[in-house]
PDB file of C-alpha atoms in Angstrom:
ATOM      1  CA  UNK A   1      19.982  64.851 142.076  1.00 46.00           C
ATOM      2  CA  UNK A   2      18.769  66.290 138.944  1.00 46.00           C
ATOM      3  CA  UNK A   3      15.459  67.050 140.076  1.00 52.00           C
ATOM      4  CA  UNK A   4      13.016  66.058 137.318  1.00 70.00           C
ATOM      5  CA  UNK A   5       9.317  64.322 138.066  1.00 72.00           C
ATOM      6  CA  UNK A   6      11.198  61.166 136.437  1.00 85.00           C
ATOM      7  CA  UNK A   7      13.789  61.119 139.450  1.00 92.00           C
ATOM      8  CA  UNK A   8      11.284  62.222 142.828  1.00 94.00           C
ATOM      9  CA  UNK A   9      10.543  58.868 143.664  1.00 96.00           C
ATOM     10  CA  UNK A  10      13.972  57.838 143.066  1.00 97.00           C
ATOM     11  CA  UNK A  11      15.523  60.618 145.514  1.00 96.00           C
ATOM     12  CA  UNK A  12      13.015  59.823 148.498  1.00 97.00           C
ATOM     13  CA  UNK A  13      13.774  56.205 148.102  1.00 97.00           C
ATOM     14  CA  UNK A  14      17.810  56.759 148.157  1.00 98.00           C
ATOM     15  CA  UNK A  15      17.485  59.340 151.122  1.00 98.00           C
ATOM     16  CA  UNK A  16      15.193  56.819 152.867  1.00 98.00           C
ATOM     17  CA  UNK A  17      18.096  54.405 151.816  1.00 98.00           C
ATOM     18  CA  UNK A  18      21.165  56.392 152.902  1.00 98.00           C
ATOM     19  CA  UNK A  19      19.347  56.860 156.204  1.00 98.00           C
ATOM     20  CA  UNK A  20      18.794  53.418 157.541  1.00 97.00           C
ATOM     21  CA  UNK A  21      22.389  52.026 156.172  1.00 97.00           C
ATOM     22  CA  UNK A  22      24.386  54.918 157.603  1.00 98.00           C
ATOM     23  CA  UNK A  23      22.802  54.510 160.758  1.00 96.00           C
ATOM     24  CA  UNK A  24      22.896  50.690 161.240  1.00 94.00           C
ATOM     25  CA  UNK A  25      26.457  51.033 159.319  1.00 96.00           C
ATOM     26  CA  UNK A  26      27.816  53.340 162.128  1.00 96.00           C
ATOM     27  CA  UNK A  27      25.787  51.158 164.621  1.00 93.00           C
ATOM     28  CA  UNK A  28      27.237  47.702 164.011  1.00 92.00           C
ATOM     29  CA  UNK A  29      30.857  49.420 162.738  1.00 94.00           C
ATOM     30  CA  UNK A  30      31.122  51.133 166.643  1.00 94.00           C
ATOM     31  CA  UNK A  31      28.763  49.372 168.939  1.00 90.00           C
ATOM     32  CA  UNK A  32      28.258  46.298 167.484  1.00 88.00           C
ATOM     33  CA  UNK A  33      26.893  44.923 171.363  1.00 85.00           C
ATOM     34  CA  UNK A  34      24.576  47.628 171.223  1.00 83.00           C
ATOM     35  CA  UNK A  35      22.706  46.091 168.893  1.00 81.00           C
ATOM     36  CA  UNK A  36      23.171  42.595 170.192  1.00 80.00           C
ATOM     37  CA  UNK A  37      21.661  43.099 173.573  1.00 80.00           C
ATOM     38  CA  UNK A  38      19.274  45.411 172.194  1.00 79.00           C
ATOM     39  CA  UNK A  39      17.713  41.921 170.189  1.00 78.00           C
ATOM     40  CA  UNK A  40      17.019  40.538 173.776  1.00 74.00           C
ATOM     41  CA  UNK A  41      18.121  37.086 173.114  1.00 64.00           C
ATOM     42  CA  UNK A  42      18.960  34.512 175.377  1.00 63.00           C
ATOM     43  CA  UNK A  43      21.699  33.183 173.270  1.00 65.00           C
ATOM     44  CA  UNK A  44      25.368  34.704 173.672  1.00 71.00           C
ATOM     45  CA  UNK A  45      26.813  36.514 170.828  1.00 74.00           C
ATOM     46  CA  UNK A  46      30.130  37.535 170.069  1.00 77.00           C
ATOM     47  CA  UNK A  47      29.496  40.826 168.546  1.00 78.00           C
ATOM     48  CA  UNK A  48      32.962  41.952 167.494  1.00 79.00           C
ATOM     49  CA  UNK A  49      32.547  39.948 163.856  1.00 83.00           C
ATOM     50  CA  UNK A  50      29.601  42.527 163.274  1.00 85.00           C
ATOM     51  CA  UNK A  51      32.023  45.275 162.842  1.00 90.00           C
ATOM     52  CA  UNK A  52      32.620  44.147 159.366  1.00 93.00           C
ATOM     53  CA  UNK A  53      29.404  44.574 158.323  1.00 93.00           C
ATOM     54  CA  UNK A  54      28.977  48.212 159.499  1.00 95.00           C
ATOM     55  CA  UNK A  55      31.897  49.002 157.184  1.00 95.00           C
ATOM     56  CA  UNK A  56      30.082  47.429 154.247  1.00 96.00           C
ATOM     57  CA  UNK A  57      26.427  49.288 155.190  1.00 97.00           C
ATOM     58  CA  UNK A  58      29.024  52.807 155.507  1.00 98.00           C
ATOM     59  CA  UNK A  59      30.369  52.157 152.200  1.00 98.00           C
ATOM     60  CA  UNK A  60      26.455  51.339 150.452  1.00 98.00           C
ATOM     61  CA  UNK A  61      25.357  54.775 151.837  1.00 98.00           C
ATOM     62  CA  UNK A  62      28.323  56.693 150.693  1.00 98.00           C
ATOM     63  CA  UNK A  63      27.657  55.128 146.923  1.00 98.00           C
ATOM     64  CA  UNK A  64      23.747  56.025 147.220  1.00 98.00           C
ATOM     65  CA  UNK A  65      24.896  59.352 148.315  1.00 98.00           C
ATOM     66  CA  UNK A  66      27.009  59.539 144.666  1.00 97.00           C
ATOM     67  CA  UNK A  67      24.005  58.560 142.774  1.00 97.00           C
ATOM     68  CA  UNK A  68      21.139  60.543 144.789  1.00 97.00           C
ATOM     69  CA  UNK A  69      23.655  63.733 143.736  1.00 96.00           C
ATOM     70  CA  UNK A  70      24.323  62.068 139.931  1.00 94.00           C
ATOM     71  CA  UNK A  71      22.265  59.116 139.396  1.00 95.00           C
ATOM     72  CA  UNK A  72      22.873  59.571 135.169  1.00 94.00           C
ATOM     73  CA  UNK A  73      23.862  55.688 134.286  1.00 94.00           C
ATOM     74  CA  UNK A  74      24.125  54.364 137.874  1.00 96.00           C
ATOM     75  CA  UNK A  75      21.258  51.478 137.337  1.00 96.00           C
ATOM     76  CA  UNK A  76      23.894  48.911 138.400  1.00 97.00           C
ATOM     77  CA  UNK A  77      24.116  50.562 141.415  1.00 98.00           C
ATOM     78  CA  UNK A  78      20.359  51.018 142.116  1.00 98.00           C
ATOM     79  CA  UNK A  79      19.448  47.758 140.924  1.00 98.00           C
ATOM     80  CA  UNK A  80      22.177  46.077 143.714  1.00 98.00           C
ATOM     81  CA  UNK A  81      20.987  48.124 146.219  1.00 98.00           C
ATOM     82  CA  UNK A  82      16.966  47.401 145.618  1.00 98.00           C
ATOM     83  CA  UNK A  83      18.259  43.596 145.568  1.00 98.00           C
ATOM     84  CA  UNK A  84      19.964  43.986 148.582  1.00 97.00           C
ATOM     85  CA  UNK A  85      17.750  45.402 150.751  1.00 98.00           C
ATOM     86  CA  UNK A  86      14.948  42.817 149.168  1.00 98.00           C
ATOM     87  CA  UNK A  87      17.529  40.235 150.344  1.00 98.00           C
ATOM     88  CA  UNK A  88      17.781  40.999 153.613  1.00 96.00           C
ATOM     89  CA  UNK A  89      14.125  41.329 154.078  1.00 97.00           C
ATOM     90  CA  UNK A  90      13.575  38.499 153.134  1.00 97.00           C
ATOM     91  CA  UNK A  91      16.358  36.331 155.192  1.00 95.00           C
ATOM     92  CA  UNK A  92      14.956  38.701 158.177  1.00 92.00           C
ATOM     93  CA  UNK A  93      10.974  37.217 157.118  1.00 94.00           C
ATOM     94  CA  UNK A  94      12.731  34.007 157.097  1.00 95.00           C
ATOM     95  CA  UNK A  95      14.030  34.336 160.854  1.00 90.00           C
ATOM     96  CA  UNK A  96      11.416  36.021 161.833  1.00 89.00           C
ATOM     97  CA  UNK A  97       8.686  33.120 160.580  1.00 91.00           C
ATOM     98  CA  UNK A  98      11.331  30.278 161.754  1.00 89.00           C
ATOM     99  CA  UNK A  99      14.146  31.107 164.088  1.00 82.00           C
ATOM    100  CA  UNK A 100      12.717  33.760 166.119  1.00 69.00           C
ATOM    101  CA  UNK A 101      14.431  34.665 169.257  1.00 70.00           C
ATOM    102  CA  UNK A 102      13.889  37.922 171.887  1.00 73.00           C
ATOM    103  CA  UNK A 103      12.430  40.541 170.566  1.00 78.00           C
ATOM    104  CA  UNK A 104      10.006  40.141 167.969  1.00 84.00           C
ATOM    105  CA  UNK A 105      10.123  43.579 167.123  1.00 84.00           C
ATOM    106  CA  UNK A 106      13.537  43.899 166.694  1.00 84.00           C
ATOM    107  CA  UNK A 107      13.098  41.880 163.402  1.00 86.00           C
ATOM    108  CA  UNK A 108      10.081  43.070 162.404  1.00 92.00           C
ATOM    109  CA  UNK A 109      10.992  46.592 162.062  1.00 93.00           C
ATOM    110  CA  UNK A 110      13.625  45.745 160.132  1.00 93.00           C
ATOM    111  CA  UNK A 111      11.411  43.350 157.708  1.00 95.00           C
ATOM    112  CA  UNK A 112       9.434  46.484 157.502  1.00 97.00           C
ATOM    113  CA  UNK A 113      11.754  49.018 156.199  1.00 97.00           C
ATOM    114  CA  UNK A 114      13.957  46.713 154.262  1.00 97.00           C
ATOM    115  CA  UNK A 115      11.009  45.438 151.778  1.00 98.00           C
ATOM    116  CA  UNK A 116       9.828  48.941 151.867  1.00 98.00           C
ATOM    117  CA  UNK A 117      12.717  50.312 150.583  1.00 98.00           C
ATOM    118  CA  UNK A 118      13.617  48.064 148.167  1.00 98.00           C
ATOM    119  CA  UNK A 119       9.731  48.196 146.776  1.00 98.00           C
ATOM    120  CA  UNK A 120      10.572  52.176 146.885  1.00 98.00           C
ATOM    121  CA  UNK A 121      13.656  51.769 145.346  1.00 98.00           C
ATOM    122  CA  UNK A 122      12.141  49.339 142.171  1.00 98.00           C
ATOM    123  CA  UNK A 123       9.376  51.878 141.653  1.00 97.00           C
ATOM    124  CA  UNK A 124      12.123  54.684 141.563  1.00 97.00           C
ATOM    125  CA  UNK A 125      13.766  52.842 139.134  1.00 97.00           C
ATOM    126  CA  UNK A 126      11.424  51.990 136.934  1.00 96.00           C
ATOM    127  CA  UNK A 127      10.396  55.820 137.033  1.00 95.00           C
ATOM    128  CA  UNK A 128      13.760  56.805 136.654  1.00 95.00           C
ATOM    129  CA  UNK A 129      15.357  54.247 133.863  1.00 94.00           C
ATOM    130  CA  UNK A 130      15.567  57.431 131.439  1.00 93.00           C
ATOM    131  CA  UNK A 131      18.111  58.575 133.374  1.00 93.00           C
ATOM    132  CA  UNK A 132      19.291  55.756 134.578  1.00 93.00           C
ATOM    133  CA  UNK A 133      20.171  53.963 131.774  1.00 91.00           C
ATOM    134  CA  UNK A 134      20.151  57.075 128.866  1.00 88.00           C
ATOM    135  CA  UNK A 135      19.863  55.573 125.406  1.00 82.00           C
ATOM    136  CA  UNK A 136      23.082  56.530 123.376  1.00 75.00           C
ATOM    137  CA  UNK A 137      22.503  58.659 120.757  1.00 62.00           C
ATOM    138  CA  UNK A 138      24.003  57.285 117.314  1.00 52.00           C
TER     139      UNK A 138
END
């Protein structure tokens, strides 16, 4: 990334980011049960449609990977991933507040690190929107 002090908050925020959804991406993607029985609850899951979703996550990291090493105009990109991860912290918040089953932790953690990133990756941005989103010279 081109290192600037506009862009440092920015690049900690996408490595955080590339981090968690390569890991959960290659998680659900391989061992989708893993994860399942990892929850601890005492309803049966049929893990194999999770596999789809580790794909997606994969695919997310790969494209914060582009823009952590050339982030020039890629707002779209970092705006749909800060929204994303806000999302999913939220829906998480959600289940955790009203259709919590097993292990409490193993949504709170989550809750955790998804509205931390996306607060991470909004602050980044706003530092960042020079590069982001360069004003075109006339």
């Amino acid at each position: 990334m081109a290192q600037n002090k506009n862009t440092k908050l920015l690049s900690v925020a996408l490595i955080i980011y590339i981090v968690v959804v390569l890991v959960y991406g290659v998680l659900y993607l391989l061992a989708p049960q893993v994860l399942v029985e990892a929850q601890g609850g005492d309803l049966p899951v049929a893990s194999g449609w999770l596999r789809w979703s580790g794909g997606v996550l994969i695919a997310l990291g790969v494209g914060a990977i582009m823009v952590y090493r050339n982030p020039e105009k890629q707002d779209a990109f970092v705006v749909s991933i800060a929204l994303g991860s806000l999302l999913a912290g939220l829906a998480l918040l959600y289940a955790l507040f009203f259709e919590t089953t097993g292990d409490i932790w193993f949504t709170v953690l989550p809750v955790i690190i998804l509205l931390g990133i996306s607060l991470l990756l909004w602050l980044g941005r706003m530092q960042a929107k020079d590069v982001l989103c360069p004003k075109e010279e006339e």
